[in-house]
XYZ file of C-alpha atoms in Angstrom:
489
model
C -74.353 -220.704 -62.208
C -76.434 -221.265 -65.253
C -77.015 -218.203 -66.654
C -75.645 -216.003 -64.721
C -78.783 -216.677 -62.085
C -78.663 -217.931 -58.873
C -81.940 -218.654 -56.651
C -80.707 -217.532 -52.985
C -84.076 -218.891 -50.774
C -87.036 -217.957 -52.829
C -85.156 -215.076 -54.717
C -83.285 -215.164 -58.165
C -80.268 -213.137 -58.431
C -78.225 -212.178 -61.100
C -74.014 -212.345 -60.432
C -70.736 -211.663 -63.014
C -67.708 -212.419 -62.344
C -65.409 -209.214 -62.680
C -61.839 -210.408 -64.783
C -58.797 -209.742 -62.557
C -57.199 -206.627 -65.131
C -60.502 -204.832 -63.939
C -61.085 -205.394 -60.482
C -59.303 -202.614 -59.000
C -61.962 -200.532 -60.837
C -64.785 -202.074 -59.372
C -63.013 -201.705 -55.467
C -61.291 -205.192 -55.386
C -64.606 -206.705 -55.997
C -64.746 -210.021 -57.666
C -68.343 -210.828 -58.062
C -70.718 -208.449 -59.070
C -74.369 -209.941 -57.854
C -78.092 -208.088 -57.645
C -81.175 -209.174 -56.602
C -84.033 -209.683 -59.170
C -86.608 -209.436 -56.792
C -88.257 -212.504 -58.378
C -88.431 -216.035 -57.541
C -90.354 -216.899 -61.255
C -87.246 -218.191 -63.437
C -89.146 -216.712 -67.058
C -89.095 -213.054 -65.134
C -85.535 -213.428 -63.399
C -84.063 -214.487 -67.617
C -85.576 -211.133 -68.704
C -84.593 -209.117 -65.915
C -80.977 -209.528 -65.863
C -80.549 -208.947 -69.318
C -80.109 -205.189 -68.845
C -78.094 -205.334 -65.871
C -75.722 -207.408 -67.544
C -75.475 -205.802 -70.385
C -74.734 -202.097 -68.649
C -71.993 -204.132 -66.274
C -70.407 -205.596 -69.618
C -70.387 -201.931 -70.771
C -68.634 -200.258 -67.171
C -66.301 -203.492 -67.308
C -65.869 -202.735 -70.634
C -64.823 -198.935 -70.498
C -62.619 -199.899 -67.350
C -60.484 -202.157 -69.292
C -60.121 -199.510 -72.713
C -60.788 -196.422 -70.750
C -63.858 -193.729 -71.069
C -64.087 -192.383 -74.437
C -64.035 -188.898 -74.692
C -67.093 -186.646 -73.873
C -68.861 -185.212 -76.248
C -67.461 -181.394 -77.047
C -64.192 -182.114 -75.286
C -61.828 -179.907 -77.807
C -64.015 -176.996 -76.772
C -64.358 -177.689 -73.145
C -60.319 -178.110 -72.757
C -59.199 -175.206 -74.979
C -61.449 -172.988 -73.025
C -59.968 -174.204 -69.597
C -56.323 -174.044 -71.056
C -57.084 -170.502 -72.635
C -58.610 -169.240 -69.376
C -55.857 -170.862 -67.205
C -53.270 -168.743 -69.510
C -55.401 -165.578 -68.847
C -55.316 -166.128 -64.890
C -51.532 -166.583 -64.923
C -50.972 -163.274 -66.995
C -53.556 -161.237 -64.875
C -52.236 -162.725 -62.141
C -48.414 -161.998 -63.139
C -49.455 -158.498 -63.793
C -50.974 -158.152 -60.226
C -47.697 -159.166 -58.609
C -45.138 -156.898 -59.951
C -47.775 -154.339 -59.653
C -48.754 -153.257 -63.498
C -52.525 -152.639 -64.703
C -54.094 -155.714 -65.452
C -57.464 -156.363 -67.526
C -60.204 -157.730 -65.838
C -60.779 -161.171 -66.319
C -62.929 -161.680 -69.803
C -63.401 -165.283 -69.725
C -66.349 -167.627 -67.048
C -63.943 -168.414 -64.357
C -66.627 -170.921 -63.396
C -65.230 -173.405 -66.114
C -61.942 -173.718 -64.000
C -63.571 -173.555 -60.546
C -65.576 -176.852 -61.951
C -62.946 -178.189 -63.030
C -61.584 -177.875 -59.520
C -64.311 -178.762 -57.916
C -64.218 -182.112 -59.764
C -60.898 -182.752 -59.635
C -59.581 -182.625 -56.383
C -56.769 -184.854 -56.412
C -55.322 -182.679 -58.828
C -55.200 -179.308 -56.804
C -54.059 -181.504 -53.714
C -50.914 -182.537 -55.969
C -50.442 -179.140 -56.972
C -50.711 -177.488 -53.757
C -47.865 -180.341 -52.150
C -45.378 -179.087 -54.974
C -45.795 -175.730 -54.013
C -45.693 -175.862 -50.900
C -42.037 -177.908 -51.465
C -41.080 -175.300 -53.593
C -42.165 -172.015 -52.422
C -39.918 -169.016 -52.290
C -40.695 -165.430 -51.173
C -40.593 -161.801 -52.670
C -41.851 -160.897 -55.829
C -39.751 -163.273 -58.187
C -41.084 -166.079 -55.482
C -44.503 -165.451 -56.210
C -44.305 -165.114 -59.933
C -42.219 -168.851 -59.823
C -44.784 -170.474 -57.464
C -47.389 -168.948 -60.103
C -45.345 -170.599 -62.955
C -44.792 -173.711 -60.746
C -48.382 -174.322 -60.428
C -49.352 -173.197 -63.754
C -46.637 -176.301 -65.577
C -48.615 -178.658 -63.049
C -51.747 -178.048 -63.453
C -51.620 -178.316 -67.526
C -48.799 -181.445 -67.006
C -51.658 -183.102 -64.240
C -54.138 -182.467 -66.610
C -52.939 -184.024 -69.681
C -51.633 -187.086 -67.629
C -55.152 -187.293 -66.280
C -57.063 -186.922 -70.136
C -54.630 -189.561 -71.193
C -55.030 -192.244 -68.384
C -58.301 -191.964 -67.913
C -59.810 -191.651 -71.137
C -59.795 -193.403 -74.999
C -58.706 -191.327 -77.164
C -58.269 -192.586 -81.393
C -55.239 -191.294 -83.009
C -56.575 -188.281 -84.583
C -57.898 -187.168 -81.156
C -54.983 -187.834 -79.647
C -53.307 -185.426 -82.314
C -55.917 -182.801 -81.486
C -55.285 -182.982 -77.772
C -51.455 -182.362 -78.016
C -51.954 -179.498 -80.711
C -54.649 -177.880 -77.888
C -52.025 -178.271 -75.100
C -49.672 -176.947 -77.387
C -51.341 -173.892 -78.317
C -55.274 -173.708 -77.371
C -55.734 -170.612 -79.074
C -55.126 -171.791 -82.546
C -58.099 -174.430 -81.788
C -61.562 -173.171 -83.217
C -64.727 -174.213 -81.037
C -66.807 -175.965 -83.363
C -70.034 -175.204 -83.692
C -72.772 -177.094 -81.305
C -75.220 -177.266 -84.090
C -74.101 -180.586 -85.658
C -75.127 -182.546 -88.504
C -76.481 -185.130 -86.230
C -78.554 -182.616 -83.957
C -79.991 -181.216 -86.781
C -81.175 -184.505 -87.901
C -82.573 -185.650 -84.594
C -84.459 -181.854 -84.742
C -85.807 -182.819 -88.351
C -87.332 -186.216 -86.752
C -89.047 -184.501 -83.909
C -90.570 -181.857 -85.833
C -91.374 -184.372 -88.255
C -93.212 -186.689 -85.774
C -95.032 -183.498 -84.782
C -96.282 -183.079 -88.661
C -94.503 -179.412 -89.154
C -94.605 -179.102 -92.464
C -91.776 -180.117 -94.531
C -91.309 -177.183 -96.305
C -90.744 -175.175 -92.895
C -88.739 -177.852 -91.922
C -86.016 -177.488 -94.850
C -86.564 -173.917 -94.358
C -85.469 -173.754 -91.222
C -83.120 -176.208 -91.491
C -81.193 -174.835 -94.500
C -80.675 -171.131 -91.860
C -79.113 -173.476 -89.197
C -76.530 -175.231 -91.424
C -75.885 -171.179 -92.648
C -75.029 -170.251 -88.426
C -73.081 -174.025 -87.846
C -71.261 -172.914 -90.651
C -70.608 -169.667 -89.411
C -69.624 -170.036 -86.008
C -66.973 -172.966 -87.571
C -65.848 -170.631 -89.768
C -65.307 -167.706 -87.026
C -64.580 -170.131 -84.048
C -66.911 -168.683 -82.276
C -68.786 -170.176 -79.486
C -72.775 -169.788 -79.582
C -73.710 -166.910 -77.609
C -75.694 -163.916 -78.246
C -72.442 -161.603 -79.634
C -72.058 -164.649 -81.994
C -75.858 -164.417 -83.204
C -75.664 -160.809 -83.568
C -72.401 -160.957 -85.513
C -73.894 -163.526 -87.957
C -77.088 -161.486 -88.632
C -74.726 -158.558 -89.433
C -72.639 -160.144 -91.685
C -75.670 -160.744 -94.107
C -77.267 -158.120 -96.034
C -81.035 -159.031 -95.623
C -84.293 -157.124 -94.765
C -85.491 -157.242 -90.827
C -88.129 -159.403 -91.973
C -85.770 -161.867 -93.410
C -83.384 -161.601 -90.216
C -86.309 -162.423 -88.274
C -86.728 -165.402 -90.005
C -83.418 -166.562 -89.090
C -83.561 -165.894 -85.129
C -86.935 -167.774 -85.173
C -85.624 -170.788 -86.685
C -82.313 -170.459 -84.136
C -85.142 -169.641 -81.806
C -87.066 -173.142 -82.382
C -83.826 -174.974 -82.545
C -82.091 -173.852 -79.117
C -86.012 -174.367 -77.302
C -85.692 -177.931 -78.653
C -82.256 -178.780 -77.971
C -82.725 -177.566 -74.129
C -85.661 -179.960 -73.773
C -84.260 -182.717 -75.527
C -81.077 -183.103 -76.085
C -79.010 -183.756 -72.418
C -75.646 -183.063 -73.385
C -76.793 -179.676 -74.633
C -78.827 -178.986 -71.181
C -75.891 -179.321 -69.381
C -72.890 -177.193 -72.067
C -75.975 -174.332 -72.156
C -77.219 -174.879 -68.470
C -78.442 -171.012 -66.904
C -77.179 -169.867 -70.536
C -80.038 -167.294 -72.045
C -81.351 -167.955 -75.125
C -78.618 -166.208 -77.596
C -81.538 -165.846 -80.274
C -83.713 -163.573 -78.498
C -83.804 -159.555 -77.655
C -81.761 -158.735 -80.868
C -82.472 -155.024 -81.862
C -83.177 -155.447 -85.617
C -83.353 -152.004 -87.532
C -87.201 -150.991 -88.178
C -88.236 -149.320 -91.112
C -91.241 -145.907 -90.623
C -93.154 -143.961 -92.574
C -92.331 -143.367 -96.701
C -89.534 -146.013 -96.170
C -92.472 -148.612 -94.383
C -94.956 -147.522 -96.829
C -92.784 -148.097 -99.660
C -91.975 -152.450 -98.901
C -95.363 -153.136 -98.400
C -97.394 -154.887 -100.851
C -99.707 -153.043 -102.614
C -103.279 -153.916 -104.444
C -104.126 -153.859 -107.973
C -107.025 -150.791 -109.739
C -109.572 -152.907 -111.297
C -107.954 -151.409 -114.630
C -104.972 -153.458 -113.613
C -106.461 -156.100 -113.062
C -108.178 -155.874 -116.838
C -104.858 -155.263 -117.964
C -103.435 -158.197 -116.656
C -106.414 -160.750 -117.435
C -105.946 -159.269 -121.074
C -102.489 -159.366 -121.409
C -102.470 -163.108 -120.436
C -105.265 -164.084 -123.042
C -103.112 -162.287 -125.341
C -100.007 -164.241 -124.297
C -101.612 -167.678 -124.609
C -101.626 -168.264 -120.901
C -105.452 -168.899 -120.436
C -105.117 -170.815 -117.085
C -103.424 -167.877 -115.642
C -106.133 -165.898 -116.909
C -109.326 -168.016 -115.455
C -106.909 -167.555 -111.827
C -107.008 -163.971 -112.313
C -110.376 -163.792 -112.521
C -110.650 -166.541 -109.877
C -108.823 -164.472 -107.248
C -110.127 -161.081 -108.527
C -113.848 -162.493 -107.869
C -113.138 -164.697 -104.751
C -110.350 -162.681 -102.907
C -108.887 -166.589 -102.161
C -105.249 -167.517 -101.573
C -103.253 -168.510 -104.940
C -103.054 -172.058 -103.685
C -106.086 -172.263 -102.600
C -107.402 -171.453 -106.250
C -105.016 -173.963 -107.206
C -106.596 -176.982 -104.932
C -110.215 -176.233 -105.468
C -111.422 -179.054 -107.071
C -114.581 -179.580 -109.133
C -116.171 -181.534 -106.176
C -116.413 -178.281 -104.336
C -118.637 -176.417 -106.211
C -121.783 -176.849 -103.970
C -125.036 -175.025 -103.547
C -125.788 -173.379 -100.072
C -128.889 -172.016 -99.618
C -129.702 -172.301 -103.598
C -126.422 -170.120 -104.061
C -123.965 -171.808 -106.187
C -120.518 -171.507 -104.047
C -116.764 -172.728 -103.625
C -116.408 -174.761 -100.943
C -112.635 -173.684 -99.700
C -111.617 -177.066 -97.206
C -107.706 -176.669 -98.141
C -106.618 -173.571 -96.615
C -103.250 -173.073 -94.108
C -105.639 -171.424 -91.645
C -109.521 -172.456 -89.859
C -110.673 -169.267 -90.717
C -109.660 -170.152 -93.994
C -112.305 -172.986 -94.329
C -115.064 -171.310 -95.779
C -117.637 -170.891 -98.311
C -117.559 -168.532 -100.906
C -119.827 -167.377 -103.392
C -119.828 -167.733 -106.723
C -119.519 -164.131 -108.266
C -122.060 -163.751 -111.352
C -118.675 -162.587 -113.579
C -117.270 -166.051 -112.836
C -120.895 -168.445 -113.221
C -119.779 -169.275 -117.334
C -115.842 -169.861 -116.612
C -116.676 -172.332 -113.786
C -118.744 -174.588 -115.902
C -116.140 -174.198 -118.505
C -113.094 -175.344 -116.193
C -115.748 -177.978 -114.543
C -116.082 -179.294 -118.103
C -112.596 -179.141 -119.541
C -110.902 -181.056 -116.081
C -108.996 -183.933 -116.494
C -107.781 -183.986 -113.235
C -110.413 -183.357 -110.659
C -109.493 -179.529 -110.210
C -110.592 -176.345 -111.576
C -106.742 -175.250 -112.268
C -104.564 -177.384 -114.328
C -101.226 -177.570 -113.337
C -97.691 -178.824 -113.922
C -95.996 -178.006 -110.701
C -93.212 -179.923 -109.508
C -92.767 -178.767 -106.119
C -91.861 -181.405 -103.559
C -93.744 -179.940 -101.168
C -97.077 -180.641 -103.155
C -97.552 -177.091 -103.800
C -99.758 -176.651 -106.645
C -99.257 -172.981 -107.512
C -95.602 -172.966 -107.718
C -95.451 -172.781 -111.875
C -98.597 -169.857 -111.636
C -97.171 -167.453 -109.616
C -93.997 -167.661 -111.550
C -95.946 -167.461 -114.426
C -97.924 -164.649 -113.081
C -94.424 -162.788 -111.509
C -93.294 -162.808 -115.041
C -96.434 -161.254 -116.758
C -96.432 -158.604 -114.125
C -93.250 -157.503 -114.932
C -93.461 -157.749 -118.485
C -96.240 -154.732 -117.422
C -94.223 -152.498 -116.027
C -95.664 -153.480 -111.893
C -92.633 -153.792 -109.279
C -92.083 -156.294 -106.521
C -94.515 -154.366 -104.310
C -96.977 -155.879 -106.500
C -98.047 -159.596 -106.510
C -100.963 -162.212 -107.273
C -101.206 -161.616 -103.625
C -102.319 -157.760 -104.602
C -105.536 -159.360 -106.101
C -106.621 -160.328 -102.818
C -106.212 -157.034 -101.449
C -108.319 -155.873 -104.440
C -111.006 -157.598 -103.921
C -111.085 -156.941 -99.946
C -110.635 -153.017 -100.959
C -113.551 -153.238 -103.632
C -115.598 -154.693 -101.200
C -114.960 -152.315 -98.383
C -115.453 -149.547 -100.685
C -118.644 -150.699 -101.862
C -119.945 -150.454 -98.376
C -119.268 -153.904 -97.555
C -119.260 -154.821 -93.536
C -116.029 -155.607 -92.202
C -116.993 -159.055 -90.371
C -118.280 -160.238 -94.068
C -115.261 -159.425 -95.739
C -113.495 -160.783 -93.183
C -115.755 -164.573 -93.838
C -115.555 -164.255 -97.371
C -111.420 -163.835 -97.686
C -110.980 -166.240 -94.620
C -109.845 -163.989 -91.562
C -110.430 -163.791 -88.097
C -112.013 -160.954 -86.539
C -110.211 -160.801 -83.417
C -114.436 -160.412 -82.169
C -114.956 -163.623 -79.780
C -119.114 -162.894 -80.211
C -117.851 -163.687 -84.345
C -114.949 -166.096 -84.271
C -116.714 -168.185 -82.072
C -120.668 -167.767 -81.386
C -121.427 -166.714 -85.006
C -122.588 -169.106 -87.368
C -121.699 -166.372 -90.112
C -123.373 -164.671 -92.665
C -126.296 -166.330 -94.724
C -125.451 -167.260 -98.434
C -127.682 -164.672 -99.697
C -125.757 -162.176 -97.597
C -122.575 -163.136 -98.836
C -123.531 -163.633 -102.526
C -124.644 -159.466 -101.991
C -121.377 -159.087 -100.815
C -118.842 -160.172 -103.087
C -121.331 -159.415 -106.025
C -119.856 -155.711 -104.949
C -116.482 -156.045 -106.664
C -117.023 -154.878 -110.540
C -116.787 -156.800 -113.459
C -114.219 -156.269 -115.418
C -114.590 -154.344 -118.660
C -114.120 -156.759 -121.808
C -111.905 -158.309 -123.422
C -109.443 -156.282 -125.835
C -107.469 -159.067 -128.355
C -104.311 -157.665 -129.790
């Protein structure tokens, strides 16, 4: 039987012998033969390449045994722990004391039962041998069946399964005491990974992706730490024990969030330990802050006399790109990095208006076309001129996530300061400035909304609108005041 084919009439099939040491595994069976449904040699060779191969493997695990499943310390302390909490409530309920209600998923056990039958059959026959009446009857036919079940059970984990050394050392310290064993955490190294590659395949960005990543090794290393299993006490006691803002803390159930929606699409063995199980991230009750308190986190915009104090005090520092972006964002009301990735190819003229072309934005209402304010028309041509690099804001950032404006708004946090403004305040603020100026000027709210890059929430705007002219839009943002000048120190 040339590889491991044989033609039977028109029909190739493929056979195995089983060895003798594994036949009782395969029911006294010596041959193991399927059909290829193919009577083209080429097509039978390929075909019975994966059929051998996954007989090789059950021949295989028959001869050294079924490795342990995955999660196995947690799945047998838990029965063990639960088994010890019957017997006690159980013992209680005999000799007639108050007993506490069962606290653990009797389910586990009942499965276990359920799959397992041999087991309770062998049980039941050394009861039944040995049972006695009365009330010290009952509590030894409790204790009988108690010793067998754990003594069945280990036999049964040892004979039927490959365990290494050190797992073999784990499973005698469980059966010894399960309640010194600490679950260990579901969120693995190797899940975490295999959540990185999706996400990455799925072009997340990677930033988000470490992000979110670097809040799920903070839980894995939590519920290790507490031995606590993943549930929605666990997620709640977590979030307590750090001292963050709500906004931060909702940061953390989102990436949990993301993770557990992932895991119970694609990852089996975690379908079947969380099967029915709710999602343990969602429905926490975060604390909310209202009025003064509310009004006092969020961030607040700069007076235009900030905003000359600022641009003056960073000429006067020597930091003259951070004061061309100051003016950039007062004039424009554009994102930081957005500033920061305009490049000198997108200065175009729109309707004979001279304007930014903004193409690099983290939203589509973002993409737009702004302007250039008359306060800005000599700086533009200057930073046009003076580029070595193709963009209108040198840089030196370092940021591995290409991030151009990483060294500015540092730069910028630490001038701010140096002025006396708070955390409430940031180059953020300047975009709020402008959008305020604007609005106060008698600007219309679906312009402001083009020029800064938001939606409307309108579908007759988002969608049907071509937008505002240039014209319109040059009138527009022309409404936010130049600044007074310069003051050198």
């Amino acid at each position: 039987m040339a590889n491991n084919l044989e033609l039977q009439g028109s029909t190739y099939h493929v056979r195995l012998a089983i060895p003798a040491d594994v036949q009782h595994a395969f029911g006294a069976r010596r041959i193991l033969s399927q059909s290829l449904l193919t009577g083209v040699h080429q097509e039978a060779m390929d075909r019975r390449l994966p059929i051998l191969a996954a007989w090789k493997a059950q021949i295989k695990t028959a001869r050294e045994g079924k490795p342990l499943p995955e999660g196995w310390q947690d799945n047998l302390s838990s029965v063990l722990a639960e088994l010890d909490a019957s017997r006690r409530n159980r013992k209680l309920k005999i000799i007639g004391e108050p007993n506490e209600a069962l606290t653990y998923d009797s389910s586990v056990v009942q499965n276990f039962k359920e799959e397992n039958p041999a087991v309770y059959t062998l049980i039941e026959s050394i009861v039944e041998k040995e049972a006695e009446n009365g009330i010290s009857g009952e509590i030894r036919n409790l204790e009988i069946i108690h010793k067998a079940f754990r003594r069945i059970l280990e036999q049964s984990l040892k004979e039927n399964y490959r365990a290494t050394d050190s797992e073999k050392i784990t499973l005698d310290e469980i059966f010894a005491n399960p309640q010194a064993y600490k679950i260990k955490s579901p969120i693995t190294k190797a899940r975490i990974a295999s959540f990185r590659t999706y996400r990455e395949s799925r072009k997340v960005a990677s930033k988000t992706i470490d992000q979110q990543e670097s809040k799920l090794v903070k839980l894995a290393g939590f519920l290790n730490e507490a031995g606590k299993p993943l549930d929605f006490d666990a997620v709640s006691a977590w979030l307590d024990s750090m001292n963050l803002s709500s906004k931060t803390l909702t940061q953390y159930l989102l990436a949990g969030s993301v993770f557990w929606k992932w895991a119970m699409k694609h990852d089996l063995r975690w379908r079947v330990d969380f099967k029915d199980k709710a999602n343990p991230f969602e429905n926490h009750d975060l604390p909310k802050l209202r009025g003064k308190e509310l009004a006092e986190t969020q961030r607040k915009d700069f007076s235009i006399a900030d905003i000359s104090r600022l641009h003056t005090a960073a000429i006067n520092s020597g930091l003259n790109r951070l004061a061309d972006l100051i003016l950039l964002g007062t004039y424009t009301g554009a994102r930081i990095e957005e500033l920061c990735r305009l490049k000198t190819d997108k200065i175009v003229v729109v309707e004979g208006v001279r304007s930014f072309d903004i193409s690099d934005s983290k939203t589509k209402a973002g993409i737009r076309v702004v302007p250039i304010h008359p306060a800005l028309a000599d700086i533009v041509t200057r930073l046009e001129e003076d580029s070595t690099d193709g963009y209108l804001i040198e840089t030196n950032s370092r940021s591995k996530y290409g991030i151009r404006s990483d060294p500015m708004v540092k730069a910028f946090g630490r001038l701010k300061t140096s002025l006396g403004f708070g955390p409430e305040h940031v180059f953020h603020s300047i975009r709020k400035t402008a959008i305020t100026q604007m609005l106060r000027a008698g600007v219309q709210g679906i312009i402001i909304a083009e020029l800064v890059g938001h939606e409307t929430g309108l579908v007759t705007f988002d969608v049907y609108s071509q937008g505002a002219s240039a014209t319109q839009k040059l009138d527009a943002i022309t409404k936010i005041p130049t600044l007074p000048p310069i003051t050198k120190v």
